[in-house]
Amino acid sequence: MSNCHGNHEQGNCKTTGLCPIVTFPEVVNIDEIRDEIPEVKTFYLSFPNKDVEREFRIKSGQFIMCTVFGAGEFAVSLPPSPENDRFHISVRAVGKVTHALHALRVGDKLGVRGPFGNGFPFEDIKGKNIIYVAGGIGLIPLRSSIVHALQHREDFGRIILLYGARSGKDLMYQEDIKEWQQNAGFETFITIDRAEAGWDGEVGYVNQLIEKANVPVDNSVAFVCGPPVMFNSVIGEFLKRGMSEDAIISTLERQMKCGIGKCQHCAVGRTLVCTDGPVYTYRQIKTLGEQI
C-alpha cells in the first residue's frame, strides 16, 4: 500500500487534492458475481489486507485501475456509494481484458489501484435539486452519487432519475431502482427506445423525459452520463430551459493506461482525463476542442 506521502509527485492529488490510497496493484478477492444485463456483470470485491480495506475511501465519480492477472489492466468507474455500500465494479465485456474478467469465478483474484480522479461535487450541491440522466450503462458511474444522495436525502431538494435504454433487458440495476423508489421524494422516469411485449412504461428517448418530469432548472444540478447522441440531445434540452452550463456535469470516458497523468494516453485537448477529470462541467467540456 502506498499514497503520495504528501509530496504530490505521484497520484492525481496534484490537481484535485485527492490522494489515491493504492498506487500499486493491491489484491482483492471476488466474493460474488451478478449478471446485470447482456454483456455486463457486477463483481463484488474485498481486500484480504484489512489495513488497506479500512483506508480505502472513494468519492462518487472516481475510478480505479483494475488488473486481470495474465490479461492486463483497465480503468473502471466506481458504482458504490462512499458510505455503507459493498465494494463492487460493474463491467461490460468489450475487449480482451474485460472478457478475461468475465471468465473469472468467485474466489478468483484481481488487482486494484486507486481511487483516481476528481469525483462529483457533493458538499457544493447541498440544498439543490439533483437531476440524474443516464442512457444504458451510463447509470454505472451515476449509481454512487444516487445512493450517496439518498443516504443524505434531507440535504437536497428534488432528486430525479431520467433513465433510458434500448430495451427492457438493457436497463441496469433494476433491483437497485426498485429500492431507490422506496425513498420519499425520489422520482423516476424510465423509457426504452421501442415498444416491446410486456413493457408498460414510457417509450422514446431520454431527452423526451425532461418535459414529462417537469424538470426544474433553478437551483438545480444535472448529472448526465450516456452515449454521445443522448448526451447532446439532453444538454440541448437543458440549455433551452435556461440551465447554466456550469450546472450540467458529466464524466468523460477515455482509455486510460496509468491513472496518474504520466502516459498522457487520456489527453483530450488540454486536459488529462485521469487527473483533471473524469468529471467536468459542460462549460469545461465545450473548451476541449473535441467532439464528445
mmCIF file of N, CA and C in Angstrom, residues 28 30 32-45 62-68 71-80 87-104 110-112 136-141 143 170 172-173 253:
data_model
loop_
_atom_site.group_PDB
_atom_site.id
_atom_site.type_symbol
_atom_site.label_atom_id
_atom_site.label_comp_id
_atom_site.label_asym_id
_atom_site.label_seq_id
_atom_site.Cartn_x
_atom_site.Cartn_y
_atom_site.Cartn_z
ATOM 1 N N VAL A 28 -7.414 -8.100 -4.533
ATOM 2 C CA VAL A 28 -8.770 -8.186 -3.988
ATOM 3 C C VAL A 28 -9.361 -9.536 -4.369
ATOM 4 N N ILE A 30 -12.696 -11.838 -5.396
ATOM 5 C CA ILE A 30 -14.039 -11.773 -5.976
ATOM 6 C C ILE A 30 -14.958 -12.598 -5.077
ATOM 7 N N GLU A 32 -18.531 -12.257 -5.059
ATOM 8 C CA GLU A 32 -19.837 -12.536 -5.672
ATOM 9 C C GLU A 32 -19.843 -11.954 -7.067
ATOM 10 N N ILE A 33 -20.549 -12.606 -7.984
ATOM 11 C CA ILE A 33 -20.701 -12.117 -9.350
ATOM 12 C C ILE A 33 -22.184 -12.137 -9.711
ATOM 13 N N ARG A 34 -22.674 -11.028 -10.227
ATOM 14 C CA ARG A 34 -24.075 -10.951 -10.642
ATOM 15 C C ARG A 34 -24.167 -10.570 -12.115
ATOM 16 N N ASP A 35 -25.022 -11.241 -12.842
ATOM 17 C CA ASP A 35 -25.340 -10.833 -14.202
ATOM 18 C C ASP A 35 -26.317 -9.667 -14.134
ATOM 19 N N GLU A 36 -25.966 -8.566 -14.785
ATOM 20 C CA GLU A 36 -26.824 -7.383 -14.766
ATOM 21 C C GLU A 36 -27.698 -7.340 -16.020
ATOM 22 N N ILE A 37 -27.074 -7.080 -17.146
ATOM 23 C CA ILE A 37 -27.731 -7.059 -18.440
ATOM 24 C C ILE A 37 -26.803 -7.790 -19.406
ATOM 25 N N PRO A 38 -27.225 -8.065 -20.636
ATOM 26 C CA PRO A 38 -26.323 -8.756 -21.559
ATOM 27 C C PRO A 38 -24.957 -8.086 -21.648
ATOM 28 N N GLU A 39 -23.907 -8.851 -21.434
ATOM 29 C CA GLU A 39 -22.506 -8.433 -21.530
ATOM 30 C C GLU A 39 -22.036 -7.592 -20.352
ATOM 31 N N VAL A 40 -22.867 -7.406 -19.326
ATOM 32 C CA VAL A 40 -22.459 -6.628 -18.154
ATOM 33 C C VAL A 40 -22.628 -7.467 -16.895
ATOM 34 N N LYS A 41 -21.556 -7.545 -16.117
ATOM 35 C CA LYS A 41 -21.593 -8.236 -14.838
ATOM 36 C C LYS A 41 -21.116 -7.308 -13.730
ATOM 37 N N THR A 42 -21.627 -7.538 -12.521
ATOM 38 C CA THR A 42 -21.160 -6.828 -11.343
ATOM 39 C C THR A 42 -20.336 -7.783 -10.488
ATOM 40 N N PHE A 43 -19.146 -7.306 -10.097
ATOM 41 C CA PHE A 43 -18.225 -8.103 -9.295
ATOM 42 C C PHE A 43 -18.094 -7.463 -7.916
ATOM 43 N N TYR A 44 -18.469 -8.191 -6.882
ATOM 44 C CA TYR A 44 -18.330 -7.713 -5.507
ATOM 45 C C TYR A 44 -16.974 -8.167 -4.988
ATOM 46 N N LEU A 45 -16.219 -7.216 -4.447
ATOM 47 C CA LEU A 45 -14.814 -7.428 -4.124
ATOM 48 C C LEU A 45 -14.525 -7.125 -2.661
ATOM 49 N N GLN A 62 -15.265 8.882 -9.065
ATOM 50 C CA GLN A 62 -13.890 8.448 -9.263
ATOM 51 C C GLN A 62 -13.833 7.093 -9.980
ATOM 52 N N PHE A 63 -12.611 6.647 -10.265
ATOM 53 C CA PHE A 63 -12.420 5.361 -10.931
ATOM 54 C C PHE A 63 -11.216 4.653 -10.329
ATOM 55 N N ILE A 64 -11.085 3.385 -10.638
ATOM 56 C CA ILE A 64 -9.900 2.623 -10.265
ATOM 57 C C ILE A 64 -9.290 2.014 -11.509
ATOM 58 N N MET A 65 -8.045 1.573 -11.390
ATOM 59 C CA MET A 65 -7.406 0.748 -12.392
ATOM 60 C C MET A 65 -7.484 -0.687 -11.891
ATOM 61 N N CYS A 66 -8.059 -1.562 -12.701
ATOM 62 C CA CYS A 66 -8.300 -2.949 -12.306
ATOM 63 C C CYS A 66 -7.419 -3.878 -13.140
ATOM 64 N N THR A 67 -6.668 -4.742 -12.463
ATOM 65 C CA THR A 67 -5.787 -5.688 -13.123
ATOM 66 C C THR A 67 -6.411 -7.078 -13.152
ATOM 67 N N VAL A 68 -6.514 -7.647 -14.348
ATOM 68 C CA VAL A 68 -6.859 -9.057 -14.502
ATOM 69 C C VAL A 68 -5.540 -9.767 -14.768
ATOM 70 N N ALA A 71 -3.845 -10.904 -18.138
ATOM 71 C CA ALA A 71 -4.564 -10.323 -19.278
ATOM 72 C C ALA A 71 -4.275 -8.842 -19.464
ATOM 73 N N GLY A 72 -4.190 -8.072 -18.352
ATOM 74 C CA GLY A 72 -3.937 -6.649 -18.473
ATOM 75 C C GLY A 72 -4.695 -5.841 -17.447
ATOM 76 N N GLU A 73 -4.709 -4.532 -17.669
ATOM 77 C CA GLU A 73 -5.300 -3.585 -16.730
ATOM 78 C C GLU A 73 -6.228 -2.650 -17.475
ATOM 79 N N PHE A 74 -7.308 -2.231 -16.812
ATOM 80 C CA PHE A 74 -8.248 -1.296 -17.439
ATOM 81 C C PHE A 74 -8.824 -0.361 -16.383
ATOM 82 N N ALA A 75 -9.289 0.794 -16.825
ATOM 83 C CA ALA A 75 -9.929 1.758 -15.938
ATOM 84 C C ALA A 75 -11.416 1.445 -15.847
ATOM 85 N N VAL A 76 -11.979 1.602 -14.647
ATOM 86 C CA VAL A 76 -13.398 1.306 -14.464
ATOM 87 C C VAL A 76 -13.999 2.245 -13.432
ATOM 88 N N SER A 77 -15.212 2.725 -13.711
ATOM 89 C CA SER A 77 -15.931 3.601 -12.784
ATOM 90 C C SER A 77 -16.253 2.868 -11.496
ATOM 91 N N LEU A 78 -16.465 3.655 -10.442
ATOM 92 C CA LEU A 78 -16.799 3.093 -9.137
ATOM 93 C C LEU A 78 -18.273 3.339 -8.836
ATOM 94 N N PRO A 79 -19.114 2.302 -8.898
ATOM 95 C CA PRO A 79 -20.541 2.479 -8.603
ATOM 96 C C PRO A 79 -20.916 2.508 -7.128
ATOM 97 N N PRO A 80 -20.060 2.059 -6.179
ATOM 98 C CA PRO A 80 -20.520 2.074 -4.786
ATOM 99 C C PRO A 80 -20.603 3.483 -4.214
ATOM 100 N N PHE A 87 -18.166 -2.853 -1.781
ATOM 101 C CA PHE A 87 -17.221 -2.502 -2.835
ATOM 102 C C PHE A 87 -17.475 -3.383 -4.049
ATOM 103 N N HIS A 88 -17.741 -2.758 -5.192
ATOM 104 C CA HIS A 88 -18.014 -3.530 -6.396
ATOM 105 C C HIS A 88 -17.737 -2.710 -7.640
ATOM 106 N N ILE A 89 -17.609 -3.420 -8.753
ATOM 107 C CA ILE A 89 -17.488 -2.789 -10.061
ATOM 108 C C ILE A 89 -18.470 -3.474 -11.007
ATOM 109 N N SER A 90 -18.998 -2.709 -11.950
ATOM 110 C CA SER A 90 -19.889 -3.254 -12.978
ATOM 111 C C SER A 90 -19.214 -3.028 -14.323
ATOM 112 N N VAL A 91 -19.001 -4.125 -15.066
ATOM 113 C CA VAL A 91 -18.133 -4.064 -16.237
ATOM 114 C C VAL A 91 -18.791 -4.735 -17.432
ATOM 115 N N ARG A 92 -18.740 -4.034 -18.553
ATOM 116 C CA ARG A 92 -19.187 -4.607 -19.819
ATOM 117 C C ARG A 92 -18.009 -5.288 -20.508
ATOM 118 N N ALA A 93 -18.223 -6.465 -21.045
ATOM 119 C CA ALA A 93 -17.178 -7.185 -21.768
ATOM 120 C C ALA A 93 -17.076 -6.624 -23.181
ATOM 121 N N VAL A 94 -15.984 -5.871 -23.432
ATOM 122 C CA VAL A 94 -15.835 -5.221 -24.731
ATOM 123 C C VAL A 94 -14.479 -5.482 -25.376
ATOM 124 N N GLY A 95 -13.525 -6.021 -24.637
ATOM 125 C CA GLY A 95 -12.197 -6.255 -25.179
ATOM 126 C C GLY A 95 -11.536 -7.436 -24.495
ATOM 127 N N LYS A 96 -10.239 -7.626 -24.787
ATOM 128 C CA LYS A 96 -9.521 -8.793 -24.270
ATOM 129 C C LYS A 96 -9.547 -8.848 -22.745
ATOM 130 N N VAL A 97 -9.235 -7.735 -22.089
ATOM 131 C CA VAL A 97 -9.101 -7.748 -20.631
ATOM 132 C C VAL A 97 -10.464 -7.923 -19.963
ATOM 133 N N THR A 98 -11.474 -7.204 -20.443
ATOM 134 C CA THR A 98 -12.787 -7.325 -19.806
ATOM 135 C C THR A 98 -13.446 -8.669 -20.100
ATOM 136 N N HIS A 99 -13.163 -9.262 -21.249
ATOM 137 C CA HIS A 99 -13.640 -10.618 -21.497
ATOM 138 C C HIS A 99 -12.951 -11.610 -20.562
ATOM 139 N N ALA A 100 -11.656 -11.371 -20.290
ATOM 140 C CA ALA A 100 -10.946 -12.221 -19.330
ATOM 141 C C ALA A 100 -11.545 -12.069 -17.938
ATOM 142 N N LEU A 101 -11.945 -10.851 -17.590
ATOM 143 C CA LEU A 101 -12.603 -10.623 -16.300
ATOM 144 C C LEU A 101 -13.902 -11.421 -16.205
ATOM 145 N N HIS A 102 -14.696 -11.384 -17.262
ATOM 146 C CA HIS A 102 -15.980 -12.073 -17.260
ATOM 147 C C HIS A 102 -15.826 -13.589 -17.177
ATOM 148 N N ALA A 103 -14.640 -14.086 -17.506
ATOM 149 C CA ALA A 103 -14.402 -15.532 -17.432
ATOM 150 C C ALA A 103 -14.020 -15.991 -16.028
ATOM 151 N N LEU A 104 -13.760 -15.025 -15.120
ATOM 152 C CA LEU A 104 -13.357 -15.372 -13.759
ATOM 153 C C LEU A 104 -14.552 -15.845 -12.939
ATOM 154 N N LEU A 110 -8.221 -10.262 -8.273
ATOM 155 C CA LEU A 110 -7.906 -9.157 -9.167
ATOM 156 C C LEU A 110 -6.898 -8.248 -8.476
ATOM 157 N N GLY A 111 -6.370 -7.271 -9.231
ATOM 158 C CA GLY A 111 -5.549 -6.220 -8.653
ATOM 159 C C GLY A 111 -6.259 -4.880 -8.788
ATOM 160 N N VAL A 112 -6.097 -4.018 -7.797
ATOM 161 C CA VAL A 112 -6.772 -2.720 -7.788
ATOM 162 C C VAL A 112 -5.767 -1.617 -7.465
ATOM 163 N N GLY A 136 -28.457 3.697 -20.914
ATOM 164 C CA GLY A 136 -27.802 2.390 -20.908
ATOM 165 C C GLY A 136 -26.876 2.211 -19.723
ATOM 166 N N ILE A 137 -25.608 1.843 -20.011
ATOM 167 C CA ILE A 137 -24.648 1.624 -18.932
ATOM 168 C C ILE A 137 -24.127 2.938 -18.347
ATOM 169 N N GLY A 138 -24.631 4.069 -18.833
ATOM 170 C CA GLY A 138 -24.306 5.358 -18.221
ATOM 171 C C GLY A 138 -24.794 5.463 -16.790
ATOM 172 N N LEU A 139 -25.663 4.545 -16.371
ATOM 173 C CA LEU A 139 -26.111 4.553 -14.979
ATOM 174 C C LEU A 139 -25.016 4.061 -14.037
ATOM 175 N N ILE A 140 -24.037 3.326 -14.559
ATOM 176 C CA ILE A 140 -22.981 2.763 -13.698
ATOM 177 C C ILE A 140 -22.222 3.867 -12.955
ATOM 178 N N PRO A 141 -21.646 4.875 -13.629
ATOM 179 C CA PRO A 141 -20.920 5.903 -12.883
ATOM 180 C C PRO A 141 -21.810 6.804 -12.043
ATOM 181 N N ARG A 143 -24.487 5.670 -10.269
ATOM 182 C CA ARG A 143 -25.056 4.944 -9.133
ATOM 183 C C ARG A 143 -24.497 5.428 -7.797
ATOM 184 N N ASP A 170 -32.003 -4.132 -21.266
ATOM 185 C CA ASP A 170 -30.775 -3.349 -21.219
ATOM 186 C C ASP A 170 -30.776 -2.318 -20.084
ATOM 187 N N MET A 172 -30.004 -1.191 -16.511
ATOM 188 C CA MET A 172 -29.100 -1.580 -15.433
ATOM 189 C C MET A 172 -29.771 -1.444 -14.060
ATOM 190 N N TYR A 173 -29.245 -2.202 -13.101
ATOM 191 C CA TYR A 173 -29.553 -2.046 -11.677
ATOM 192 C C TYR A 173 -31.057 -2.007 -11.394
ATOM 193 N N GLU A 253 -15.171 9.483 -20.735
ATOM 194 C CA GLU A 253 -14.536 8.168 -20.773
ATOM 195 C C GLU A 253 -13.503 8.146 -21.885
#
